[in-house]
Every structure is written in C-alpha cells, then in structure tokens.
XYZ file of C-alpha atoms in Angstrom:
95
model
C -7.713 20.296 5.568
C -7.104 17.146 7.363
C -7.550 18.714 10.516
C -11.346 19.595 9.602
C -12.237 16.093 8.034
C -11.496 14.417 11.062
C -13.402 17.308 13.245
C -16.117 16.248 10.904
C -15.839 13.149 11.072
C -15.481 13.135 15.070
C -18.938 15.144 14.701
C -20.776 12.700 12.446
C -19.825 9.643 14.602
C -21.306 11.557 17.987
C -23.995 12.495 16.416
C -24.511 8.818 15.183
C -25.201 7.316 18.643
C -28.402 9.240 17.776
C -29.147 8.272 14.390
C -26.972 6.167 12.799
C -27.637 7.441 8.957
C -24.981 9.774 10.329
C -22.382 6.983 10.794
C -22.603 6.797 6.702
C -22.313 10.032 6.407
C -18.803 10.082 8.372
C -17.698 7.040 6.619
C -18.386 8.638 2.843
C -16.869 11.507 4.331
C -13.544 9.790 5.440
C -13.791 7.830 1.724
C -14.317 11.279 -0.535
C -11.187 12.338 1.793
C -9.212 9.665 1.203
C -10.021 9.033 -2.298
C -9.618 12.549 -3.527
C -8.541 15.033 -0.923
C -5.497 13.753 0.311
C -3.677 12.200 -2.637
C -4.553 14.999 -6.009
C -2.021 17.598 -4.376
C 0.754 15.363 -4.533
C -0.195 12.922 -7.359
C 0.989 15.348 -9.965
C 4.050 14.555 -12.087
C 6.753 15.971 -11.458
C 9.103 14.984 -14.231
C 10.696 18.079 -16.205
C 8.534 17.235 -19.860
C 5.124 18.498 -18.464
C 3.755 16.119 -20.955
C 3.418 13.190 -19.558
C -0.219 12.392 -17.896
C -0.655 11.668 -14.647
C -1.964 8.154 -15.065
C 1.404 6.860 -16.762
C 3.633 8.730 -14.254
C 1.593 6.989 -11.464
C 2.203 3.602 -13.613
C 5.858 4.753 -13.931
C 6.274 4.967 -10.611
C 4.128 2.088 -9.060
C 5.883 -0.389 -11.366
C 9.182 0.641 -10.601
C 7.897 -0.106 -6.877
C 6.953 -3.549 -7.968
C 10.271 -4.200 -9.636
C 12.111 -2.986 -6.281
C 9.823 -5.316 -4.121
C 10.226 -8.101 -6.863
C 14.231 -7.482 -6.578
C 14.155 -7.302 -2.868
C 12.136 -10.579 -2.239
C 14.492 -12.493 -4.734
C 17.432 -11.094 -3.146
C 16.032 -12.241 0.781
C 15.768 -15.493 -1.071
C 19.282 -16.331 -2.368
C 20.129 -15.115 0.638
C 18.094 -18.059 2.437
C 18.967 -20.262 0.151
C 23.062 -19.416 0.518
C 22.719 -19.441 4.366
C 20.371 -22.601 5.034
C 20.955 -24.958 2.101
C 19.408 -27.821 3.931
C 15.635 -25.749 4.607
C 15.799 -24.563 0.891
C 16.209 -27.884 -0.362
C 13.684 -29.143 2.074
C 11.372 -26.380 0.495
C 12.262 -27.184 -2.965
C 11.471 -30.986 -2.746
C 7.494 -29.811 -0.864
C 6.999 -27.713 -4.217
C-alpha cells in the first residue's frame, strides 16, 4: 500500500509542474495516508480483555511513554548534577 501512495504521489508532483492544483492533490494524498492508512492496522489493542477501546489503550500506552521520557530526563539530570556539582549549582543560582 505504501508502495502505491508514493507512486501516486511521485505522479501528482510531475504532473504539478503543469498545474499546480495537482501539488494539493499529492499533499492531501500523503496526509489521508498518513493520517489513516498507515497507523489503523497497527493501532488496535492488543491487550488479552478485547474490551478496552482503542482510544484508552493509545492513552495507556502514550502516557506510559511520557512517564519513561519523564524518568529518563530526571535520571540524565542527577546524573549531571552528581558528576558536575559546580555547573548544576551554577544553573541552580540562574533559575
């Protein structure tokens, strides 16, 4: 499927040199396929209940992304903070 959006979309933007209405048609083309061609295969839950929407599974997972990223930042900054006291109390006293 990818394949033939980006034949069509190759298409569109040749035949835009021409007429450029056809450089909006490529671009709501790559959009639609980005939007909802390439991510409802694999958004679907895939917990064992069956019950559980999509939307909160999505939430489920994009918060526990957020938490990681939250825990990894802190983490890089003890770590600063334990190996360069002086710069982290230089930053502490700016803020």
């Amino acid at each position: 499927m990818g394949t033939i959006v980006i034949a069509g979309t190759v298409v569109l933007v040749l035949l835009g040199f021409g007429n450029h209405a056809w450089w909006l048609a490529a671009a709501a083309l790559l959009f639609l396929y980005l939007q909802y061609g390439r991510g409802s295969s694999s958004a679907s839950p895939s917990s064992g209940t069956g019950g559980s929407p999509s939307g909160s599974a999505r939430a489920d997972t994009s918060y526990r992304a957020y938490r990681d990223r939250r825990d990894q930042q802190a983490k890089w900054e003890r770590r600063y903070r334990r190996e360069r006291p002086l710069e982290a109390r230089r930053q502490e006293r700016k803020n």
